[in-house]
mmCIF file with all atom_site columns, C-alpha atoms and ligand atoms in Angstrom:
data_model
loop_
_atom_site.group_PDB
_atom_site.id
_atom_site.type_symbol
_atom_site.label_atom_id
_atom_site.label_alt_id
_atom_site.label_comp_id
_atom_site.label_asym_id
_atom_site.label_entity_id
_atom_site.label_seq_id
_atom_site.pdbx_PDB_ins_code
_atom_site.Cartn_x
_atom_site.Cartn_y
_atom_site.Cartn_z
_atom_site.occupancy
_atom_site.B_iso_or_equiv
_atom_site.pdbx_formal_charge
_atom_site.auth_seq_id
_atom_site.auth_comp_id
_atom_site.auth_asym_id
_atom_site.auth_atom_id
_atom_site.pdbx_PDB_model_num
ATOM   1   C  CA  . MET A 1 1   ? 8.991   51.375  30.698 1.00 85.00 ? 141 MET A CA  1
ATOM   2   C  CA  . ILE A 1 2   ? 10.212  50.312  27.284 1.00 91.00 ? 142 ILE A CA  1
ATOM   3   C  CA  . ARG A 1 3   ? 12.930  47.675  27.301 1.00 93.00 ? 143 ARG A CA  1
ATOM   4   C  CA  . TYR A 1 4   ? 15.152  46.570  24.444 1.00 95.00 ? 144 TYR A CA  1
ATOM   5   C  CA  . CYS A 1 5   ? 16.300  43.066  23.558 1.00 95.00 ? 145 CYS A CA  1
ATOM   6   C  CA  . PRO A 1 6   ? 20.109  42.867  24.094 1.00 94.00 ? 146 PRO A CA  1
ATOM   7   C  CA  . THR A 1 7   ? 20.510  40.715  20.979 1.00 93.00 ? 147 THR A CA  1
ATOM   8   C  CA  . CYS A 1 8   ? 18.310  42.280  18.301 1.00 94.00 ? 148 CYS A CA  1
ATOM   9   C  CA  . ASP A 1 9   ? 17.293  45.619  19.749 1.00 92.00 ? 149 ASP A CA  1
ATOM   10  C  CA  . ARG A 1 10  ? 13.560  44.983  19.370 1.00 94.00 ? 150 ARG A CA  1
ATOM   11  C  CA  . SER A 1 11  ? 11.571  46.850  21.972 1.00 94.00 ? 151 SER A CA  1
ATOM   12  C  CA  . THR A 1 12  ? 8.860   45.597  24.311 1.00 93.00 ? 152 THR A CA  1
ATOM   13  C  CA  . GLU A 1 13  ? 6.461   47.470  22.001 1.00 93.00 ? 153 GLU A CA  1
ATOM   14  C  CA  . ASP A 1 14  ? 7.511   45.379  18.995 1.00 91.00 ? 154 ASP A CA  1
ATOM   15  C  CA  . ALA A 1 15  ? 7.585   41.922  20.506 1.00 92.00 ? 155 ALA A CA  1
ATOM   16  C  CA  . ARG A 1 16  ? 6.645   39.763  23.444 1.00 92.00 ? 156 ARG A CA  1
ATOM   17  C  CA  . PHE A 1 17  ? 9.500   39.428  25.934 1.00 92.00 ? 157 PHE A CA  1
ATOM   18  C  CA  . ILE A 1 18  ? 10.535  36.284  27.735 1.00 90.00 ? 158 ILE A CA  1
ATOM   19  C  CA  . GLY A 1 19  ? 12.777  37.450  30.565 1.00 87.00 ? 159 GLY A CA  1
ATOM   20  C  CA  . GLU A 1 20  ? 15.560  39.621  29.095 1.00 90.00 ? 160 GLU A CA  1
ATOM   21  C  CA  . PHE A 1 21  ? 15.054  38.626  25.498 1.00 92.00 ? 161 PHE A CA  1
ATOM   22  C  CA  . CYS A 1 22  ? 12.401  39.123  22.893 1.00 94.00 ? 162 CYS A CA  1
ATOM   23  C  CA  . GLU A 1 23  ? 10.437  36.070  21.917 1.00 93.00 ? 163 GLU A CA  1
ATOM   24  C  CA  . PHE A 1 24  ? 12.253  35.734  18.556 1.00 94.00 ? 164 PHE A CA  1
ATOM   25  C  CA  . CYS A 1 25  ? 15.698  35.657  20.133 1.00 95.00 ? 165 CYS A CA  1
ATOM   26  C  CA  . MET A 1 26  ? 14.478  33.339  22.849 1.00 93.00 ? 166 MET A CA  1
ATOM   27  C  CA  . ILE A 1 27  ? 13.221  30.884  20.233 1.00 93.00 ? 167 ILE A CA  1
ATOM   28  C  CA  . LYS A 1 28  ? 16.597  31.096  18.449 1.00 94.00 ? 168 LYS A CA  1
ATOM   29  C  CA  . LEU A 1 29  ? 18.348  30.302  21.710 1.00 92.00 ? 169 LEU A CA  1
ATOM   30  C  CA  . ILE A 1 30  ? 16.044  27.461  22.662 1.00 93.00 ? 170 ILE A CA  1
ATOM   31  C  CA  . SER A 1 31  ? 16.022  25.852  19.238 1.00 95.00 ? 171 SER A CA  1
ATOM   32  C  CA  . LYS A 1 32  ? 19.815  25.485  19.468 1.00 95.00 ? 172 LYS A CA  1
ATOM   33  C  CA  . GLU A 1 33  ? 19.103  22.875  22.101 1.00 95.00 ? 173 GLU A CA  1
ATOM   34  C  CA  . VAL A 1 34  ? 17.249  20.775  19.537 1.00 96.00 ? 174 VAL A CA  1
ATOM   35  C  CA  . PRO A 1 35  ? 19.552  18.575  17.410 1.00 96.00 ? 175 PRO A CA  1
ATOM   36  C  CA  . GLU A 1 36  ? 19.948  19.345  13.709 1.00 96.00 ? 176 GLU A CA  1
ATOM   37  C  CA  . SER A 1 37  ? 19.549  15.700  12.816 1.00 97.00 ? 177 SER A CA  1
ATOM   38  C  CA  . ILE A 1 38  ? 18.491  12.364  14.249 1.00 97.00 ? 178 ILE A CA  1
ATOM   39  C  CA  . ALA A 1 39  ? 19.217  8.790   13.215 1.00 97.00 ? 179 ALA A CA  1
ATOM   40  C  CA  . LEU A 1 40  ? 16.389  6.345   12.649 1.00 96.00 ? 180 LEU A CA  1
ATOM   41  C  CA  . SER A 1 41  ? 16.548  2.573   12.308 1.00 96.00 ? 181 SER A CA  1
ATOM   42  C  CA  . GLU A 1 42  ? 14.176  1.311   9.670  1.00 96.00 ? 182 GLU A CA  1
ATOM   43  C  CA  . CYS A 1 43  ? 13.352  -2.338  9.087  1.00 96.00 ? 183 CYS A CA  1
ATOM   44  C  CA  . LYS A 1 44  ? 14.173  -3.188  5.480  1.00 95.00 ? 184 LYS A CA  1
ATOM   45  C  CA  . VAL A 1 45  ? 11.568  -5.952  5.474  1.00 94.00 ? 185 VAL A CA  1
ATOM   46  C  CA  . CYS A 1 46  ? 8.433   -4.435  7.029  1.00 93.00 ? 186 CYS A CA  1
ATOM   47  C  CA  . GLY A 1 47  ? 9.348   -0.735  6.982  1.00 94.00 ? 187 GLY A CA  1
ATOM   48  C  CA  . LYS A 1 48  ? 8.697   -0.149  10.682 1.00 95.00 ? 188 LYS A CA  1
ATOM   49  C  CA  . ILE A 1 49  ? 10.796  2.448   12.493 1.00 96.00 ? 189 ILE A CA  1
ATOM   50  C  CA  . LYS A 1 50  ? 12.459  1.870   15.838 1.00 97.00 ? 190 LYS A CA  1
ATOM   51  C  CA  . GLY A 1 51  ? 11.157  4.051   18.631 1.00 96.00 ? 191 GLY A CA  1
ATOM   52  C  CA  . ILE A 1 52  ? 12.556  3.991   22.154 1.00 95.00 ? 192 ILE A CA  1
ATOM   53  C  CA  . ASN A 1 53  ? 11.427  0.487   23.047 1.00 92.00 ? 193 ASN A CA  1
ATOM   54  C  CA  . GLU A 1 54  ? 10.110  -1.166  19.946 1.00 92.00 ? 194 GLU A CA  1
ATOM   55  C  CA  . PHE A 1 55  ? 9.630   -0.952  16.216 1.00 94.00 ? 195 PHE A CA  1
ATOM   56  C  CA  . LEU A 1 56  ? 6.583   1.114   15.368 1.00 95.00 ? 196 LEU A CA  1
ATOM   57  C  CA  . ALA A 1 57  ? 4.301   1.277   12.355 1.00 94.00 ? 197 ALA A CA  1
ATOM   58  C  CA  . SER A 1 58  ? 3.901   5.019   12.841 1.00 94.00 ? 198 SER A CA  1
ATOM   59  C  CA  . GLU A 1 59  ? 6.962   6.827   11.534 1.00 93.00 ? 199 GLU A CA  1
ATOM   60  C  CA  . GLN A 1 60  ? 5.795   10.047  13.206 1.00 95.00 ? 200 GLN A CA  1
ATOM   61  C  CA  . LYS A 1 61  ? 5.481   8.405   16.597 1.00 96.00 ? 201 LYS A CA  1
ATOM   62  C  CA  . ALA A 1 62  ? 8.932   6.801   16.311 1.00 96.00 ? 202 ALA A CA  1
ATOM   63  C  CA  . MET A 1 63  ? 10.475  10.091  15.158 1.00 96.00 ? 203 MET A CA  1
ATOM   64  C  CA  . SER A 1 64  ? 9.027   12.084  18.033 1.00 96.00 ? 204 SER A CA  1
ATOM   65  C  CA  . GLU A 1 65  ? 10.149  9.480   20.588 1.00 97.00 ? 205 GLU A CA  1
ATOM   66  C  CA  . ILE A 1 66  ? 13.714  9.512   19.250 1.00 97.00 ? 206 ILE A CA  1
ATOM   67  C  CA  . LEU A 1 67  ? 13.794  13.280  18.877 1.00 97.00 ? 207 LEU A CA  1
ATOM   68  C  CA  . GLN A 1 68  ? 12.509  13.819  22.420 1.00 97.00 ? 208 GLN A CA  1
ATOM   69  C  CA  . ARG A 1 69  ? 15.202  11.478  23.736 1.00 96.00 ? 209 ARG A CA  1
ATOM   70  C  CA  . GLU A 1 70  ? 17.937  13.496  21.973 1.00 96.00 ? 210 GLU A CA  1
ATOM   71  C  CA  . ILE A 1 71  ? 16.896  16.790  23.580 1.00 96.00 ? 211 ILE A CA  1
ATOM   72  C  CA  . LYS A 1 72  ? 18.762  17.313  26.840 1.00 93.00 ? 212 LYS A CA  1
ATOM   73  C  CA  . ASN A 1 73  ? 16.561  20.186  28.035 1.00 92.00 ? 213 ASN A CA  1
ATOM   74  C  CA  . LYS A 1 74  ? 13.459  18.379  29.250 1.00 89.00 ? 214 LYS A CA  1
ATOM   75  C  CA  . GLU A 1 75  ? 11.409  21.609  29.305 1.00 92.00 ? 215 GLU A CA  1
ATOM   76  C  CA  . ILE A 1 76  ? 11.340  21.344  25.527 1.00 95.00 ? 216 ILE A CA  1
ATOM   77  C  CA  . ARG A 1 77  ? 8.538   19.011  24.478 1.00 96.00 ? 217 ARG A CA  1
ATOM   78  C  CA  . VAL A 1 78  ? 8.066   17.654  20.969 1.00 97.00 ? 218 VAL A CA  1
ATOM   79  C  CA  . SER A 1 79  ? 4.434   18.267  20.089 1.00 96.00 ? 219 SER A CA  1
ATOM   80  C  CA  . SER A 1 80  ? 4.353   16.926  16.532 1.00 96.00 ? 220 SER A CA  1
ATOM   81  C  CA  . VAL A 1 81  ? 6.604   15.743  13.738 1.00 96.00 ? 221 VAL A CA  1
ATOM   82  C  CA  . HIS A 1 82  ? 5.745   15.828  10.055 1.00 94.00 ? 222 HIS A CA  1
ATOM   83  C  CA  . PRO A 1 83  ? 8.004   14.064  7.573  1.00 91.00 ? 223 PRO A CA  1
ATOM   84  C  CA  . SER A 1 84  ? 9.130   16.322  4.747  1.00 92.00 ? 224 SER A CA  1
ATOM   85  C  CA  . GLY A 1 85  ? 10.537  14.021  2.102  1.00 89.00 ? 225 GLY A CA  1
ATOM   86  C  CA  . SER A 1 86  ? 12.407  10.948  3.324  1.00 86.00 ? 226 SER A CA  1
ATOM   87  C  CA  . HIS A 1 87  ? 15.427  12.751  4.784  1.00 94.00 ? 227 HIS A CA  1
ATOM   88  C  CA  . ALA A 1 88  ? 13.849  15.575  6.752  1.00 96.00 ? 228 ALA A CA  1
ATOM   89  C  CA  . ALA A 1 89  ? 10.985  16.397  9.046  1.00 96.00 ? 229 ALA A CA  1
ATOM   90  C  CA  . ILE A 1 90  ? 9.373   19.534  10.399 1.00 97.00 ? 230 ILE A CA  1
ATOM   91  C  CA  . ALA A 1 91  ? 9.026   19.257  14.142 1.00 97.00 ? 231 ALA A CA  1
ATOM   92  C  CA  . ARG A 1 92  ? 6.955   21.487  16.411 1.00 97.00 ? 232 ARG A CA  1
ATOM   93  C  CA  . PHE A 1 93  ? 7.939   22.159  20.000 1.00 97.00 ? 233 PHE A CA  1
ATOM   94  C  CA  . ASN A 1 94  ? 6.545   23.621  23.177 1.00 96.00 ? 234 ASN A CA  1
ATOM   95  C  CA  . TYR A 1 95  ? 8.761   25.302  25.702 1.00 94.00 ? 235 TYR A CA  1
ATOM   96  C  CA  . MET A 1 96  ? 7.601   26.681  29.016 1.00 89.00 ? 236 MET A CA  1
ATOM   97  C  CA  . ALA A 1 97  ? 9.561   29.705  30.224 1.00 84.00 ? 237 ALA A CA  1
ATOM   98  C  CA  . GLY A 1 98  ? 7.973   30.314  33.581 1.00 83.00 ? 238 GLY A CA  1
ATOM   99  C  CA  . LYS A 1 99  ? 4.353   31.052  32.720 1.00 85.00 ? 239 LYS A CA  1
ATOM   100 C  CA  . ASP A 1 100 ? 5.123   31.886  29.115 1.00 87.00 ? 240 ASP A CA  1
ATOM   101 C  CA  . GLU A 1 101 ? 4.732   29.228  26.506 1.00 91.00 ? 241 GLU A CA  1
ATOM   102 C  CA  . LEU A 1 102 ? 6.877   29.317  23.408 1.00 93.00 ? 242 LEU A CA  1
ATOM   103 C  CA  . VAL A 1 103 ? 5.862   27.370  20.338 1.00 94.00 ? 243 VAL A CA  1
ATOM   104 C  CA  . PHE A 1 104 ? 8.375   26.917  17.557 1.00 96.00 ? 244 PHE A CA  1
ATOM   105 C  CA  . GLU A 1 105 ? 9.268   24.729  14.601 1.00 96.00 ? 245 GLU A CA  1
ATOM   106 C  CA  . LYS A 1 106 ? 12.539  23.347  13.366 1.00 97.00 ? 246 LYS A CA  1
ATOM   107 C  CA  . LYS A 1 107 ? 13.576  21.333  10.359 1.00 97.00 ? 247 LYS A CA  1
ATOM   108 C  CA  . ILE A 1 108 ? 15.322  18.137  11.456 1.00 97.00 ? 248 ILE A CA  1
ATOM   109 C  CA  . MET A 1 109 ? 17.459  16.090  9.107  1.00 97.00 ? 249 MET A CA  1
ATOM   110 C  CA  . ILE A 1 110 ? 16.847  12.346  9.176  1.00 96.00 ? 250 ILE A CA  1
ATOM   111 C  CA  . LYS A 1 111 ? 19.558  9.743   8.734  1.00 96.00 ? 251 LYS A CA  1
ATOM   112 C  CA  . ARG A 1 112 ? 18.150  6.302   8.056  1.00 95.00 ? 252 ARG A CA  1
ATOM   113 C  CA  . HIS A 1 113 ? 19.862  3.039   8.903  1.00 96.00 ? 253 HIS A CA  1
ATOM   114 C  CA  . MET A 1 114 ? 18.403  -0.049  7.356  1.00 96.00 ? 254 MET A CA  1
ATOM   115 C  CA  . VAL A 1 115 ? 18.135  -2.950  9.809  1.00 96.00 ? 255 VAL A CA  1
ATOM   116 C  CA  . THR A 1 116 ? 15.971  -6.011  10.334 1.00 95.00 ? 256 THR A CA  1
ATOM   117 C  CA  . CYS A 1 117 ? 13.511  -5.751  13.218 1.00 94.00 ? 257 CYS A CA  1
ATOM   118 C  CA  . THR A 1 118 ? 13.176  -8.497  15.800 1.00 90.00 ? 258 THR A CA  1
ATOM   119 C  CA  . LYS A 1 119 ? 9.914   -9.768  14.369 1.00 90.00 ? 259 LYS A CA  1
ATOM   120 C  CA  . CYS A 1 120 ? 11.195  -9.959  10.779 1.00 93.00 ? 260 CYS A CA  1
ATOM   121 C  CA  . SER A 1 121 ? 14.440  -11.668 11.749 1.00 91.00 ? 261 SER A CA  1
ATOM   122 C  CA  . ARG A 1 122 ? 12.501  -14.168 13.852 1.00 90.00 ? 262 ARG A CA  1
ATOM   123 C  CA  . GLN A 1 123 ? 10.146  -14.715 10.959 1.00 89.00 ? 263 GLN A CA  1
ATOM   124 C  CA  . ASN A 1 124 ? 13.104  -15.395 8.659  1.00 89.00 ? 264 ASN A CA  1
ATOM   125 C  CA  . SER A 1 125 ? 14.627  -17.937 10.980 1.00 90.00 ? 265 SER A CA  1
ATOM   126 C  CA  . GLY A 1 126 ? 11.408  -19.768 11.873 1.00 90.00 ? 266 GLY A CA  1
ATOM   127 C  CA  . TYR A 1 127 ? 11.745  -18.789 15.538 1.00 92.00 ? 267 TYR A CA  1
ATOM   128 C  CA  . TYR A 1 128 ? 9.038   -19.932 17.944 1.00 94.00 ? 268 TYR A CA  1
ATOM   129 C  CA  . GLN A 1 129 ? 8.434   -20.123 21.715 1.00 94.00 ? 269 GLN A CA  1
ATOM   130 C  CA  . ALA A 1 130 ? 5.269   -22.188 21.853 1.00 97.00 ? 270 ALA A CA  1
ATOM   131 C  CA  . ILE A 1 131 ? 3.612   -25.109 20.111 1.00 97.00 ? 271 ILE A CA  1
ATOM   132 C  CA  . VAL A 1 132 ? -0.139  -25.572 20.162 1.00 98.00 ? 272 VAL A CA  1
ATOM   133 C  CA  . GLN A 1 133 ? -1.302  -29.087 19.398 1.00 98.00 ? 273 GLN A CA  1
ATOM   134 C  CA  . ILE A 1 134 ? -4.958  -28.929 18.432 1.00 97.00 ? 274 ILE A CA  1
ATOM   135 C  CA  . ARG A 1 135 ? -6.775  -32.237 18.369 1.00 97.00 ? 275 ARG A CA  1
ATOM   136 C  CA  . GLY A 1 136 ? -10.386 -33.223 17.838 1.00 94.00 ? 276 GLY A CA  1
ATOM   137 C  CA  . GLU A 1 137 ? -12.976 -33.273 15.111 1.00 94.00 ? 277 GLU A CA  1
ATOM   138 C  CA  . ARG A 1 138 ? -11.483 -32.028 11.847 1.00 94.00 ? 278 ARG A CA  1
ATOM   139 C  CA  . SER A 1 139 ? -13.597 -28.913 11.204 1.00 95.00 ? 279 SER A CA  1
ATOM   140 C  CA  . ALA A 1 140 ? -13.460 -27.823 14.851 1.00 95.00 ? 280 ALA A CA  1
ATOM   141 C  CA  . VAL A 1 141 ? -9.680  -28.163 14.753 1.00 97.00 ? 281 VAL A CA  1
ATOM   142 C  CA  . SER A 1 142 ? -9.511  -26.072 11.602 1.00 97.00 ? 282 SER A CA  1
ATOM   143 C  CA  . ARG A 1 143 ? -11.733 -23.335 13.079 1.00 97.00 ? 283 ARG A CA  1
ATOM   144 C  CA  . MET A 1 144 ? -9.644  -23.250 16.261 1.00 97.00 ? 284 MET A CA  1
ATOM   145 C  CA  . SER A 1 145 ? -6.448  -23.007 14.232 1.00 98.00 ? 285 SER A CA  1
ATOM   146 C  CA  . ASP A 1 146 ? -7.849  -20.016 12.314 1.00 97.00 ? 286 ASP A CA  1
ATOM   147 C  CA  . LYS A 1 147 ? -9.041  -18.372 15.523 1.00 97.00 ? 287 LYS A CA  1
ATOM   148 C  CA  . ILE A 1 148 ? -5.625  -18.703 17.172 1.00 98.00 ? 288 ILE A CA  1
ATOM   149 C  CA  . THR A 1 149 ? -3.864  -17.470 14.029 1.00 97.00 ? 289 THR A CA  1
ATOM   150 C  CA  . ARG A 1 150 ? -6.050  -14.349 13.872 1.00 97.00 ? 290 ARG A CA  1
ATOM   151 C  CA  . PHE A 1 151 ? -5.549  -13.708 17.593 1.00 97.00 ? 291 PHE A CA  1
ATOM   152 C  CA  . ILE A 1 152 ? -1.763  -13.999 17.325 1.00 97.00 ? 292 ILE A CA  1
ATOM   153 C  CA  . GLU A 1 153 ? -1.424  -11.934 14.144 1.00 95.00 ? 293 GLU A CA  1
ATOM   154 C  CA  . LYS A 1 154 ? -3.630  -9.166  15.535 1.00 95.00 ? 294 LYS A CA  1
ATOM   155 C  CA  . ARG A 1 155 ? -1.182  -8.843  18.421 1.00 93.00 ? 295 ARG A CA  1
ATOM   156 C  CA  . ASP A 1 156 ? 1.794   -8.309  16.134 1.00 88.00 ? 296 ASP A CA  1
ATOM   157 C  CA  . SER A 1 157 ? 3.146   -11.805 16.509 1.00 92.00 ? 297 SER A CA  1
ATOM   158 C  CA  . PHE A 1 158 ? 3.104   -14.628 13.957 1.00 95.00 ? 298 PHE A CA  1
ATOM   159 C  CA  . ILE A 1 159 ? 2.705   -18.342 13.341 1.00 96.00 ? 299 ILE A CA  1
ATOM   160 C  CA  . ALA A 1 160 ? 6.163   -19.619 12.407 1.00 94.00 ? 300 ALA A CA  1
ATOM   161 C  CA  . LYS A 1 161 ? 4.914   -22.943 11.090 1.00 95.00 ? 301 LYS A CA  1
ATOM   162 C  CA  . ARG A 1 162 ? 1.658   -24.841 10.711 1.00 96.00 ? 302 ARG A CA  1
ATOM   163 C  CA  . LEU A 1 163 ? 1.677   -28.626 10.482 1.00 97.00 ? 303 LEU A CA  1
ATOM   164 C  CA  . ASP A 1 164 ? -1.428  -30.333 9.164  1.00 96.00 ? 304 ASP A CA  1
ATOM   165 C  CA  . LEU A 1 165 ? -1.377  -33.788 10.687 1.00 96.00 ? 305 LEU A CA  1
ATOM   166 C  CA  . ARG A 1 166 ? -3.608  -36.824 10.344 1.00 94.00 ? 306 ARG A CA  1
ATOM   167 C  CA  . ASN A 1 167 ? -5.060  -36.230 13.796 1.00 93.00 ? 307 ASN A CA  1
ATOM   168 C  CA  . GLY A 1 168 ? -5.005  -32.445 14.036 1.00 96.00 ? 308 GLY A CA  1
ATOM   169 C  CA  . ILE A 1 169 ? -2.967  -29.298 13.545 1.00 98.00 ? 309 ILE A CA  1
ATOM   170 C  CA  . ASP A 1 170 ? 0.236   -28.095 15.232 1.00 98.00 ? 310 ASP A CA  1
ATOM   171 C  CA  . LEU A 1 171 ? 0.874   -24.367 15.322 1.00 98.00 ? 311 LEU A CA  1
ATOM   172 C  CA  . TYR A 1 172 ? 4.329   -23.007 16.106 1.00 97.00 ? 312 TYR A CA  1
ATOM   173 C  CA  . VAL A 1 173 ? 3.840   -19.621 17.719 1.00 97.00 ? 313 VAL A CA  1
ATOM   174 C  CA  . GLU A 1 174 ? 6.485   -16.919 17.983 1.00 94.00 ? 314 GLU A CA  1
ATOM   175 C  CA  . ASP A 1 175 ? 5.428   -15.444 21.336 1.00 94.00 ? 315 ASP A CA  1
ATOM   176 C  CA  . ARG A 1 176 ? 4.459   -17.761 24.140 1.00 93.00 ? 316 ARG A CA  1
ATOM   177 C  CA  . LYS A 1 177 ? 3.064   -14.954 26.341 1.00 95.00 ? 317 LYS A CA  1
ATOM   178 C  CA  . LYS A 1 178 ? 0.639   -13.982 23.605 1.00 96.00 ? 318 LYS A CA  1
ATOM   179 C  CA  . MET A 1 179 ? -0.320  -17.629 23.220 1.00 96.00 ? 319 MET A CA  1
ATOM   180 C  CA  . SER A 1 180 ? -0.959  -17.905 26.968 1.00 96.00 ? 320 SER A CA  1
ATOM   181 C  CA  . SER A 1 181 ? -3.117  -14.789 26.862 1.00 96.00 ? 321 SER A CA  1
ATOM   182 C  CA  . PHE A 1 182 ? -5.363  -16.536 24.334 1.00 97.00 ? 322 PHE A CA  1
ATOM   183 C  CA  . PHE A 1 183 ? -6.110  -19.278 26.854 1.00 96.00 ? 323 PHE A CA  1
ATOM   184 C  CA  . ASP A 1 184 ? -6.516  -16.683 29.625 1.00 95.00 ? 324 ASP A CA  1
ATOM   185 C  CA  . LEU A 1 185 ? -9.180  -15.019 27.535 1.00 95.00 ? 325 LEU A CA  1
ATOM   186 C  CA  . TYR A 1 186 ? -10.955 -18.152 26.310 1.00 94.00 ? 326 TYR A CA  1
ATOM   187 C  CA  . LYS A 1 187 ? -11.154 -20.004 29.580 1.00 91.00 ? 327 LYS A CA  1
ATOM   188 C  CA  . GLU A 1 188 ? -13.401 -22.725 28.167 1.00 90.00 ? 328 GLU A CA  1
ATOM   189 C  CA  . HIS A 1 189 ? -10.299 -24.196 26.569 1.00 89.00 ? 329 HIS A CA  1
ATOM   190 C  CA  . ARG A 1 190 ? -7.994  -25.741 29.106 1.00 90.00 ? 330 ARG A CA  1
ATOM   191 C  CA  . PRO A 1 191 ? -4.947  -27.138 27.353 1.00 95.00 ? 331 PRO A CA  1
ATOM   192 C  CA  . LYS A 1 192 ? -2.384  -29.345 29.055 1.00 96.00 ? 332 LYS A CA  1
ATOM   193 C  CA  . LYS A 1 193 ? 0.902   -27.497 29.328 1.00 96.00 ? 333 LYS A CA  1
ATOM   194 C  CA  . SER A 1 194 ? 4.365   -28.996 29.158 1.00 96.00 ? 334 SER A CA  1
ATOM   195 C  CA  . TYR A 1 195 ? 7.786   -27.446 28.953 1.00 95.00 ? 335 TYR A CA  1
ATOM   196 C  CA  . THR A 1 196 ? 10.922  -28.430 27.107 1.00 91.00 ? 336 THR A CA  1
ATOM   197 C  CA  . LEU A 1 197 ? 14.321  -26.870 27.494 1.00 89.00 ? 337 LEU A CA  1
ATOM   198 C  CA  . ALA A 1 198 ? 15.119  -24.940 24.306 1.00 83.00 ? 338 ALA A CA  1
ATOM   199 C  CA  . GLY A 1 199 ? 18.509  -23.473 25.207 1.00 83.00 ? 339 GLY A CA  1
ATOM   200 C  CA  . MET A 1 200 ? 20.234  -20.850 27.305 1.00 83.00 ? 340 MET A CA  1
ATOM   201 C  CA  . LYS A 1 201 ? 20.210  -17.081 27.041 1.00 80.00 ? 341 LYS A CA  1
ATOM   202 C  CA  . ASN A 1 202 ? 22.338  -14.848 29.294 1.00 83.00 ? 342 ASN A CA  1
ATOM   203 C  CA  . GLY A 1 203 ? 22.756  -17.681 31.759 1.00 86.00 ? 343 GLY A CA  1
ATOM   204 C  CA  . LYS A 1 204 ? 19.016  -18.358 31.948 1.00 85.00 ? 344 LYS A CA  1
ATOM   205 C  CA  . LYS A 1 205 ? 17.294  -21.494 30.792 1.00 85.00 ? 345 LYS A CA  1
ATOM   206 C  CA  . LEU A 1 206 ? 14.868  -20.924 27.969 1.00 84.00 ? 346 LEU A CA  1
ATOM   207 C  CA  . TYR A 1 207 ? 11.806  -23.091 27.816 1.00 88.00 ? 347 TYR A CA  1
ATOM   208 C  CA  . ARG A 1 208 ? 9.432   -23.795 25.023 1.00 93.00 ? 348 ARG A CA  1
ATOM   209 C  CA  . VAL A 1 209 ? 5.900   -24.462 26.061 1.00 96.00 ? 349 VAL A CA  1
ATOM   210 C  CA  . THR A 1 210 ? 3.590   -26.959 24.402 1.00 97.00 ? 350 THR A CA  1
ATOM   211 C  CA  . PHE A 1 211 ? -0.148  -26.513 24.771 1.00 97.00 ? 351 PHE A CA  1
ATOM   212 C  CA  . SER A 1 212 ? -2.089  -29.724 24.086 1.00 97.00 ? 352 SER A CA  1
ATOM   213 C  CA  . LEU A 1 213 ? -5.669  -28.851 23.347 1.00 96.00 ? 353 LEU A CA  1
ATOM   214 C  CA  . ASN A 1 214 ? -8.198  -31.622 22.894 1.00 95.00 ? 354 ASN A CA  1
ATOM   215 C  CA  . LEU A 1 215 ? -11.427 -30.096 21.627 1.00 92.00 ? 355 LEU A CA  1
ATOM   216 C  CA  . ASP A 1 216 ? -13.376 -33.366 22.095 1.00 86.00 ? 356 ASP A CA  1
ATOM   217 C  CA  . VAL A 1 217 ? -12.649 -33.305 25.825 1.00 71.00 ? 357 VAL A CA  1
ATOM   218 C  CA  . VAL A 1 218 ? -14.074 -29.780 26.133 1.00 52.00 ? 358 VAL A CA  1
ATOM   219 C  CA  . LYS A 1 219 ? -17.224 -30.863 24.328 1.00 49.00 ? 359 LYS A CA  1
ATOM   220 C  CA  . SER A 1 220 ? -17.803 -33.910 26.496 1.00 49.00 ? 360 SER A CA  1
ATOM   221 C  CA  . GLU A 1 221 ? -17.457 -31.815 29.651 1.00 49.00 ? 361 GLU A CA  1
ATOM   222 C  CA  . ASP A 1 222 ? -20.097 -29.345 28.498 1.00 47.00 ? 362 ASP A CA  1
HETATM 223 ZN ZN1 . LIG B 2 .   ? 15.633  39.860  20.253 1.00 97.56 ? 237 LIG B ZN1 1
HETATM 224 ZN ZN1 . LIG B 2 .   ? 10.446  -5.768  10.253 1.00 97.56 ? 238 LIG B ZN1 1
#
């Protein structure tokens, strides 16, 4: 039996039907549940865009996270987002209506707010959570310092300060967890750890950790 769409009068011979409505009207209805615009926070220093939990290098990934969060109807899934100029994006969606899948696109306007991301503001202020004191023979110390620096920078952290001393090198490292993971990975280095109280945050004591690494000691144990 031929049915007609109550909104546009298309018949079941002209279009696929999703329940009462033709597919075109259904898409119109569903796309109303997608916001016309979203707001993005962009770091003015490094250009990263804030996603749900962190600043991301991929603008597309950040956009789709934020867009998905703004859609109340969780049956609508963002499948891809393509920036179109700097103030708009074309987003593609999937919607499951029972067994029927609807795929549609919508142009989303982008409002950008310029901010400074956590990493960049920490970098500006010389923030650090850990100090690594590397001691030993000069060239070994220098190689170790480079190795740690590469390790830390690869993991999206940074060295806040490097002190070249008469007897070694001190590295001031932004993220103490990432510094600890270096020593978890390279178990042949067993630094002495000590803690100093750095301040309070939300009623909790904040500690800075100092890793004292003597490369000569490692060698003599080998
Ligand atoms: Zn229709
Ligand atoms: Zn930044």
